[in-house]
């Protein structure tokens, strides 16, 4: 009986889709600690290679594109009265995949115009924002992550 229960549990675990994104891993391209009011006309910008081998559409939410396993970048944020805005800028079609402090996944493709993504947290929470820049219709591309309040 015990072996049957273990076998059944393993079968259920194998059938459940595994998420390849692992926010517990160190971000590949660094991190920043920011507090509300940081963007005094100069948003944070980090240039790196986005994308990866994992299909972001397997995540909860309306995610798209290819991403890596660990986050590309991590923002430790102390909230205030400003919005927190993430953008991807690239010559390629990029999307954003963000795991926010509430544990939920937030995604965007093309809201910043052209083929660039933007996600705006109007009432951001304090905590860790893990960010992946996804590449749509490709595996990898150079991109710039912009974090701002304006």
XYZ file of C-alpha atoms in Angstrom:
150
model
C 0.000 0.000 0.000
C 2.779 2.419 0.962
C 4.646 1.765 -2.324
C 1.431 2.375 -4.278
C 0.925 5.762 -2.588
C 4.509 6.795 -3.248
C 4.226 5.737 -6.905
C 0.960 7.676 -7.265
C 2.493 10.787 -5.688
C 5.494 10.612 -8.010
C 3.211 10.236 -11.041
C 1.225 13.336 -10.062
C 4.396 15.355 -9.509
C 5.765 14.255 -12.898
C 2.526 15.252 -14.658
C 2.448 18.768 -13.139
C 4.176 21.342 -15.352
C 7.442 22.440 -13.794
C 8.320 26.100 -13.927
C 11.814 26.607 -15.250
C 12.117 30.081 -13.758
C 13.830 29.959 -10.381
C 13.704 33.211 -8.433
C 15.767 31.624 -5.649
C 18.841 31.673 -7.910
C 21.190 34.638 -8.065
C 20.354 37.042 -10.900
C 22.635 36.683 -13.900
C 23.181 40.396 -14.580
C 23.139 41.844 -11.070
C 20.773 43.612 -8.762
C 19.961 47.034 -7.350
C 18.483 48.329 -4.127
C 16.117 51.234 -4.791
C 13.786 53.361 -2.676
C 10.851 55.480 -3.841
C 12.186 58.765 -5.164
C 15.278 57.171 -6.759
C 14.372 58.357 -10.260
C 15.293 62.020 -10.188
C 15.433 62.272 -13.966
C 17.849 59.356 -14.293
C 16.206 55.927 -14.428
C 18.210 52.800 -13.691
C 19.408 51.170 -16.922
C 21.162 47.824 -17.362
C 22.208 46.394 -20.699
C 22.492 42.622 -21.055
C 21.593 39.625 -23.193
C 17.951 38.639 -22.688
C 16.179 35.442 -23.565
C 17.020 31.815 -22.936
C 15.898 28.229 -23.470
C 12.626 28.288 -21.470
C 9.146 29.032 -22.833
C 7.611 31.786 -20.669
C 4.086 30.861 -21.782
C 4.220 28.011 -19.232
C 4.063 30.587 -16.434
C 0.834 31.860 -14.881
C -0.375 35.051 -16.525
C -0.132 36.052 -20.143
C 3.623 35.545 -20.573
C 5.364 35.063 -23.896
C 8.864 34.596 -25.259
C 11.960 32.692 -24.202
C 13.681 33.289 -20.867
C 16.547 31.883 -18.838
C 16.193 29.932 -15.606
C 17.612 32.393 -13.036
C 16.357 35.987 -13.082
C 18.174 38.383 -15.388
C 18.034 41.167 -12.813
C 16.724 41.712 -9.273
C 15.370 44.934 -7.761
C 15.067 45.220 -3.979
C 12.559 48.051 -3.685
C 11.239 50.153 -0.815
C 7.875 51.544 -1.906
C 6.512 55.044 -1.438
C 3.997 57.131 -3.344
C 5.530 56.696 -6.819
C 4.741 54.024 -9.413
C 7.453 51.515 -10.304
C 7.910 50.968 -14.044
C 9.934 48.306 -15.838
C 10.728 48.573 -19.576
C 12.666 46.488 -22.048
C 14.283 48.214 -25.003
C 15.838 46.221 -27.838
C 16.138 45.921 -31.593
C 14.469 42.522 -31.144
C 10.917 41.792 -29.997
C 11.154 41.561 -26.205
C 8.705 40.931 -23.385
C 8.923 41.275 -19.610
C 8.391 38.554 -17.033
C 8.368 39.799 -13.436
C 7.967 37.870 -10.206
C 6.824 40.518 -7.702
C 6.959 40.584 -3.884
C 3.427 39.133 -3.722
C 4.699 35.970 -5.465
C 2.577 36.606 -8.563
C 3.871 36.667 -12.140
C 3.363 39.833 -14.201
C 4.049 39.871 -17.934
C 3.921 42.280 -20.834
C 4.690 42.269 -24.525
C 4.797 45.452 -26.644
C 3.092 47.976 -24.276
C 6.028 50.402 -24.529
C 5.543 50.678 -28.290
C 7.193 49.046 -31.268
C 8.351 45.667 -30.009
C 9.331 46.821 -26.508
C 7.601 45.883 -23.263
C 6.527 47.897 -20.231
C 4.926 46.903 -16.940
C 3.764 49.590 -14.523
C 3.038 48.907 -10.865
C 0.854 51.878 -9.866
C 0.972 50.908 -6.184
C 4.170 48.892 -5.900
C 4.887 46.784 -2.867
C 8.141 46.866 -0.970
C 10.246 43.793 -1.595
C 12.017 41.826 -4.297
C 11.157 42.094 -7.989
C 12.843 39.387 -10.070
C 12.915 40.341 -13.745
C 13.434 38.322 -16.905
C 13.665 39.973 -20.327
C 12.072 37.481 -22.701
C 12.832 37.319 -26.399
C 9.821 36.719 -28.634
C 10.432 34.791 -31.867
C 14.030 34.027 -30.966
C 16.265 32.644 -28.263
C 18.497 35.575 -27.239
C 19.010 39.258 -27.990
C 20.765 42.301 -26.586
C 18.377 44.398 -24.508
C 18.303 47.219 -22.000
C 16.215 46.979 -18.848
C 14.985 50.379 -17.673
C 13.552 50.836 -14.171
C 11.900 54.185 -13.468
C 9.140 56.013 -11.647
C 8.112 58.230 -14.568
